[in-house]
Coordinates of N, CA, C and O in Angstrom, one line a residue:
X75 N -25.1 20.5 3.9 CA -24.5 19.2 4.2 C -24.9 18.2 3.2 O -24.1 17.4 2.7
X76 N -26.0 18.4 3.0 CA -26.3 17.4 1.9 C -25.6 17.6 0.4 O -25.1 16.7 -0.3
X77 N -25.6 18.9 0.1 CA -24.8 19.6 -0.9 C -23.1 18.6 -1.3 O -22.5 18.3 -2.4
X78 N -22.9 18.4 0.4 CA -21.1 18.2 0.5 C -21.2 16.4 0.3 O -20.3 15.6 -0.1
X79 N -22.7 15.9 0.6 CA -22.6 14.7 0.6 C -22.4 13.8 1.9 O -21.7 12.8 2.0
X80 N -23.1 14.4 2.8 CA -23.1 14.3 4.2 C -24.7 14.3 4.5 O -25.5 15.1 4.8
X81 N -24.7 13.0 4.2 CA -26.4 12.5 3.8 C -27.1 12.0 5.3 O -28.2 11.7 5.5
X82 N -26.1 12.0 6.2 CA -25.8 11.4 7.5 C -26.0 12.3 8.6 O -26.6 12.2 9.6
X83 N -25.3 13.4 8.1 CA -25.2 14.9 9.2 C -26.5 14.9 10.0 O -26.3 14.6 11.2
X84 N -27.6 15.1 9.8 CA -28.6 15.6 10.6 C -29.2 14.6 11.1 O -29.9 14.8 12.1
X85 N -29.1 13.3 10.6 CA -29.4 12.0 12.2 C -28.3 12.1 13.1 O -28.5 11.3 14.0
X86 N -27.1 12.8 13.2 CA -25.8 13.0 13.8 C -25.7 13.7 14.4 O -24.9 13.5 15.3
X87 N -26.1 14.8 14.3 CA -26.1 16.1 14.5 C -27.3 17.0 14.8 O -27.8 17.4 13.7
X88 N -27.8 17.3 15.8 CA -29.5 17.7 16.5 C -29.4 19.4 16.2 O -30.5 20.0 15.8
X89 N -28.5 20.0 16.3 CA -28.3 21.4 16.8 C -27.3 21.9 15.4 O -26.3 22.5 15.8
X90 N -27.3 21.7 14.3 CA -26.6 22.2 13.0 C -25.7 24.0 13.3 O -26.4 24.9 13.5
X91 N -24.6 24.1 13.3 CA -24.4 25.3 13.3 C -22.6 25.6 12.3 O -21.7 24.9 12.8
X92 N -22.2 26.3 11.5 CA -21.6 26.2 11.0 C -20.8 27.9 10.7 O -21.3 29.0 10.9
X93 N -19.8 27.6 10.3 CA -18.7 29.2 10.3 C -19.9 30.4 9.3 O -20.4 31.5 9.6
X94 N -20.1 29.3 7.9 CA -20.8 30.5 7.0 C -22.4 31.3 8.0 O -22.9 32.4 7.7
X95 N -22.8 30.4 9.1 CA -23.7 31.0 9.7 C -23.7 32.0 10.5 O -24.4 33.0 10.5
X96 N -22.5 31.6 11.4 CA -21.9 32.7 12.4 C -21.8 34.1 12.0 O -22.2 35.1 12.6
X97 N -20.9 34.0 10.4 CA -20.5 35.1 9.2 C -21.7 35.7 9.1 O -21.7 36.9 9.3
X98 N -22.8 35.2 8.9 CA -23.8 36.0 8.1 C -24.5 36.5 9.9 O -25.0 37.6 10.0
X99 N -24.4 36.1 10.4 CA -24.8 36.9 12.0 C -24.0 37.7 12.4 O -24.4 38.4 13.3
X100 N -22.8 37.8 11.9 CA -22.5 38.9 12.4 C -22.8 40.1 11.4 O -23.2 41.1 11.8
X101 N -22.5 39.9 10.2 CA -22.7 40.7 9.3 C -24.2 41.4 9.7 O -24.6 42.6 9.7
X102 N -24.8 40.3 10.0 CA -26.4 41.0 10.3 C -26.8 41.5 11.1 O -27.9 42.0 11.0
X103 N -26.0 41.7 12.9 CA -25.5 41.9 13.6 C -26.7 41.6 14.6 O -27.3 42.4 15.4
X104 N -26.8 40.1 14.3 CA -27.6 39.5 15.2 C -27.3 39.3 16.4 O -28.0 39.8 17.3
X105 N -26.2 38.8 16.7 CA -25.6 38.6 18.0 C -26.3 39.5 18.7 O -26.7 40.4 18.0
X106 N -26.6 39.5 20.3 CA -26.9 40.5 21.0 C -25.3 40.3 22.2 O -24.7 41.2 22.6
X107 N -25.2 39.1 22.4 CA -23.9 39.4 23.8 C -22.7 38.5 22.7 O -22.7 37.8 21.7
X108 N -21.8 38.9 23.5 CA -20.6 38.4 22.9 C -20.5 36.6 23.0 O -20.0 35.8 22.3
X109 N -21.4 36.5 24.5 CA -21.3 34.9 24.8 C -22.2 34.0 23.7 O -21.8 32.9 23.3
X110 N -23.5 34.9 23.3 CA -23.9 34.2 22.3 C -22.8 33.4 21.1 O -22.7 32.2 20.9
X111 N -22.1 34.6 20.4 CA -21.2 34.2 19.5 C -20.0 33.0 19.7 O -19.5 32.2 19.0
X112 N -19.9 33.2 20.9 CA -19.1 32.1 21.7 C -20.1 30.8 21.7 O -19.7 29.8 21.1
X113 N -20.9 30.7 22.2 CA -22.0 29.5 22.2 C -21.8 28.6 20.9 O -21.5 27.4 20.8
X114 N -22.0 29.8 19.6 CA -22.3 29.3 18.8 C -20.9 28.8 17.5 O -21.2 28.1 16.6
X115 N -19.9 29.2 17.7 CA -18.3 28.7 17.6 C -18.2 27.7 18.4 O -17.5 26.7 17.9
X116 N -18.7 27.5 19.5 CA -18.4 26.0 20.4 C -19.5 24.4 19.7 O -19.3 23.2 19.4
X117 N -20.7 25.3 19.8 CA -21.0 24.6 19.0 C -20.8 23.6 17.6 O -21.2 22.5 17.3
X118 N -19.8 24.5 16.7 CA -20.1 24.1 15.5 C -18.6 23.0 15.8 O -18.6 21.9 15.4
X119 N -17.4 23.4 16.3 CA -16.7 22.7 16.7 C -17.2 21.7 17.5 O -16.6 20.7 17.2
X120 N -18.2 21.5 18.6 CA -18.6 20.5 19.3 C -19.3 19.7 17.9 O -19.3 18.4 18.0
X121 N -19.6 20.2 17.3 CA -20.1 19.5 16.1 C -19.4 18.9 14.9 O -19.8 18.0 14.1
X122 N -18.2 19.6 15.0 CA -17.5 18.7 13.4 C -16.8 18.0 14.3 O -15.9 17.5 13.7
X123 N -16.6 17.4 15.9 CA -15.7 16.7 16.6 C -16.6 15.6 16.3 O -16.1 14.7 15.6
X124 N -18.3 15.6 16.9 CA -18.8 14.5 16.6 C -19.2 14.1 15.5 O -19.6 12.9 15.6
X125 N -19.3 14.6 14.2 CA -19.2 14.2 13.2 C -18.1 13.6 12.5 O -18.3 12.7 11.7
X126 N -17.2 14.0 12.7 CA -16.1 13.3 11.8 C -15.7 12.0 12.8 O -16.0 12.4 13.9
X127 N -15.3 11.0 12.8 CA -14.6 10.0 13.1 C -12.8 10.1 14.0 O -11.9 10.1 13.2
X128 N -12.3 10.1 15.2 CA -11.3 10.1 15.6 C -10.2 10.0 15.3 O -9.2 10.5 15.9
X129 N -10.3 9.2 13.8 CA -9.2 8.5 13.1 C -8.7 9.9 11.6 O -7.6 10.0 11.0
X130 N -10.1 11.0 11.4 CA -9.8 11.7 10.9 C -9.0 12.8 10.8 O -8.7 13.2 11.9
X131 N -8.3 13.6 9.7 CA -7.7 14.4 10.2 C -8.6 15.9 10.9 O -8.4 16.6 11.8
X132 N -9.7 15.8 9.8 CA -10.8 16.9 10.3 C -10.9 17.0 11.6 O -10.6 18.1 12.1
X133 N -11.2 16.0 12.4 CA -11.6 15.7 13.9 C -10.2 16.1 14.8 O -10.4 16.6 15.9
X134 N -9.3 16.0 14.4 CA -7.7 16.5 15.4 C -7.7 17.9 14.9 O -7.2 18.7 15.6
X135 N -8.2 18.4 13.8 CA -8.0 19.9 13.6 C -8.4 20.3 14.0 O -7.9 21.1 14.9
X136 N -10.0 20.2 13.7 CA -11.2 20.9 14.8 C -11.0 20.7 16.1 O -11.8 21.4 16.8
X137 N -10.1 19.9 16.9 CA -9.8 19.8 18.4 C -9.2 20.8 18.9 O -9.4 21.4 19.9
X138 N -7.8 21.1 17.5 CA -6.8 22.1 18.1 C -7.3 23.6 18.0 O -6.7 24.5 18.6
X139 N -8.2 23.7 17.2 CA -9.1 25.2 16.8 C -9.4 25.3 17.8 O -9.2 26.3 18.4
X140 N -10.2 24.2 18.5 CA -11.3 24.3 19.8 C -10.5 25.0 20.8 O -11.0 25.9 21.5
X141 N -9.2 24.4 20.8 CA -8.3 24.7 22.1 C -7.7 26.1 21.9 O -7.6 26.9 22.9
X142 N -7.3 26.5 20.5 CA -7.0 27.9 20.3 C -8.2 29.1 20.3 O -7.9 30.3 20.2
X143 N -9.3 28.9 20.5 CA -10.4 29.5 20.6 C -10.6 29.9 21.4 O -10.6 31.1 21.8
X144 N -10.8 28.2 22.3 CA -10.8 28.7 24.1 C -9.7 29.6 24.5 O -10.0 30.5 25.3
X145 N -8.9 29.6 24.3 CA -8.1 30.7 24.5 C -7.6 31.6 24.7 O -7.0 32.0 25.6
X146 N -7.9 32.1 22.9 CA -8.1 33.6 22.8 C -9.5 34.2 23.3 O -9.5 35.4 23.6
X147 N -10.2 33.7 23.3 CA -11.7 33.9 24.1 C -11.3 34.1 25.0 O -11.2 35.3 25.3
X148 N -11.0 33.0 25.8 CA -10.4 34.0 27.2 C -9.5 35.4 27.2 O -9.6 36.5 27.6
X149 N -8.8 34.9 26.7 CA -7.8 36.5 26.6 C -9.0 37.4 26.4 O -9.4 38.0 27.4
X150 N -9.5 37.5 25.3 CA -10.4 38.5 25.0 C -11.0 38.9 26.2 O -10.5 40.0 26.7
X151 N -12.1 38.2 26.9 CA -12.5 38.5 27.7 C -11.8 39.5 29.0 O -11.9 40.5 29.7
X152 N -11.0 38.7 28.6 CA -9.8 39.0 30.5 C -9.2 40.6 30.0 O -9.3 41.5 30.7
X153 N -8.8 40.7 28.8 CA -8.6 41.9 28.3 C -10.0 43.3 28.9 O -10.1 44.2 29.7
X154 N -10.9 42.6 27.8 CA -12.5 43.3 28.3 C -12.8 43.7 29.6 O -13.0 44.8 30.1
X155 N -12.8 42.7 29.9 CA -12.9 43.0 31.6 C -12.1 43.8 32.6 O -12.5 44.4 33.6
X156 N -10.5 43.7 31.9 CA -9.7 44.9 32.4 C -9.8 46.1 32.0 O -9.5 46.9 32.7
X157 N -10.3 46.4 31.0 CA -10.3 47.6 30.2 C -11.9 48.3 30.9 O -11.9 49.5 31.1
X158 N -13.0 47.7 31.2 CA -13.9 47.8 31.6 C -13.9 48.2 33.4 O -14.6 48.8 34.1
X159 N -12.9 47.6 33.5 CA -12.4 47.9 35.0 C -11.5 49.7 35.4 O -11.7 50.5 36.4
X160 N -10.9 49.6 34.6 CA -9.9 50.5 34.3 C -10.8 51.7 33.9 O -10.3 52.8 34.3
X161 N -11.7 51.8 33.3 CA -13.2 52.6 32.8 C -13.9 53.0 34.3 O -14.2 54.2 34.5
X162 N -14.0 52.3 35.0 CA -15.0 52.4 36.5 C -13.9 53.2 37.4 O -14.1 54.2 38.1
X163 N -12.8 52.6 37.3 CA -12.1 53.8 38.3 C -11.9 55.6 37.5 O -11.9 56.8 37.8
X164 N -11.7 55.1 36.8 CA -12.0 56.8 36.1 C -13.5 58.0 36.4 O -14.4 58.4 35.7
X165 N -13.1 58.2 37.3 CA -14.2 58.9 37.8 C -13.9 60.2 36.6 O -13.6 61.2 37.2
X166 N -13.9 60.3 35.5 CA -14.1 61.4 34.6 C -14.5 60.8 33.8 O -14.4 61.4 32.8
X167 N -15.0 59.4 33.7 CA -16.0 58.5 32.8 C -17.2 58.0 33.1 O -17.7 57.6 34.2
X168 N -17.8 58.2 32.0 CA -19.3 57.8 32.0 C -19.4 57.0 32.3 O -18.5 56.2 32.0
X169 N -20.5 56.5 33.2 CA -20.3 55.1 34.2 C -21.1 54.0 33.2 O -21.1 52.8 33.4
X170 N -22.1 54.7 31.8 CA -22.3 53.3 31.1 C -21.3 53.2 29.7 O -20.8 52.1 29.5
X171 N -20.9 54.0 28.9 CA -20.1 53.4 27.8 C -18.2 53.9 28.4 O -17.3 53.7 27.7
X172 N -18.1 54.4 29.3 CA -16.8 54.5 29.8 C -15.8 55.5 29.3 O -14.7 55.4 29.5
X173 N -16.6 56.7 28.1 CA -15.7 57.5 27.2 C -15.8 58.8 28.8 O -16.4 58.7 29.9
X174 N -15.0 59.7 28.3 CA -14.6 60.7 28.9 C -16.0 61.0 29.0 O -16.7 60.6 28.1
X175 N -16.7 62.0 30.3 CA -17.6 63.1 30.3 C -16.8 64.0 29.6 O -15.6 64.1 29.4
X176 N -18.2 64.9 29.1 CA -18.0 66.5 29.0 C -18.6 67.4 29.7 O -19.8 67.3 30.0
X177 N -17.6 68.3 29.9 CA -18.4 69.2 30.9 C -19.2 70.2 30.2 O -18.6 70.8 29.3
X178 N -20.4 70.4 30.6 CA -21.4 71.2 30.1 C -20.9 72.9 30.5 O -21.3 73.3 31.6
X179 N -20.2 73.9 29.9 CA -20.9 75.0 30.8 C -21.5 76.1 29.8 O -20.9 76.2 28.7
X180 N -22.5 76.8 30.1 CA -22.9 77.5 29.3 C -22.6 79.0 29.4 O -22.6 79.7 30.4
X181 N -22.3 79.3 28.0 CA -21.4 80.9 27.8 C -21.7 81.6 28.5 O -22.8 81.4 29.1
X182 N -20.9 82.6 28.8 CA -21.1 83.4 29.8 C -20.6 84.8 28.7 O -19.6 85.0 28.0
X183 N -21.7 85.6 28.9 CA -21.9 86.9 28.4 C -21.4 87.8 29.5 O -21.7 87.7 30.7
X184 N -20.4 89.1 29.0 CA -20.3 90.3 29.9 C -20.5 91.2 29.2 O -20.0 91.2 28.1
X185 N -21.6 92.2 29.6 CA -21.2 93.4 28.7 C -20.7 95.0 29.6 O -21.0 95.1 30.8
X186 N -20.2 95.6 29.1 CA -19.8 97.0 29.7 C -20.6 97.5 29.8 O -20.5 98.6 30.3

């Protein structure tokens, strides 16, 4: 921030969170739940809203991201959650990652 000349940012802003951070967490695959990653996208949008000024264009962009986010987040979710659903009635699925069972049987030998 200071880099950008945003000498102001951090008396503004308590909780710093930004896209290139998100990027390198997932890369690092910090995240543990998906809500985290959500937290922290709401965040940084909750954060260039209050940083930039109303009158800017930054501040109406970052509004409409926010709203296209929420969104697809939900979608996502509502998708997940159906697909997750649709996994539990399959009683020929593993009841924790939801892939098909296999059935175990072991060879059967005949001899004459």
């Amino acid at each position: 921030s200071v880099e950008l000349g945003l000498h102001d940012y951090f008396d503004i802003i308590k909780r710093p969170m930004d896209l290139g951070t998100i990027q390198q967490k997932i890369e690092s695959e910090s995240y543990c739940a998906i809500e985290d990653f959500s937290a922290d996208m709401r965040l940084t949008f909750d954060n260039a809203i209050l940083y930039n000024e109303a009158n800017l264009v930054a501040h109406d962009m970052t509004k409409e991201l926010k709203v296209k986010f929420t969104k697809d987040y939900g979608a996502l979710l509502a998708s997940l959650e159906a697909k997750e659903t649709e996994q539990q009635k399959n009683d020929k699925a593993c009841s924790l990652c939801g892939c098909e069972k296999l059935l175990f049987e072991p060879s059967a030998f005949f001899y004459n």
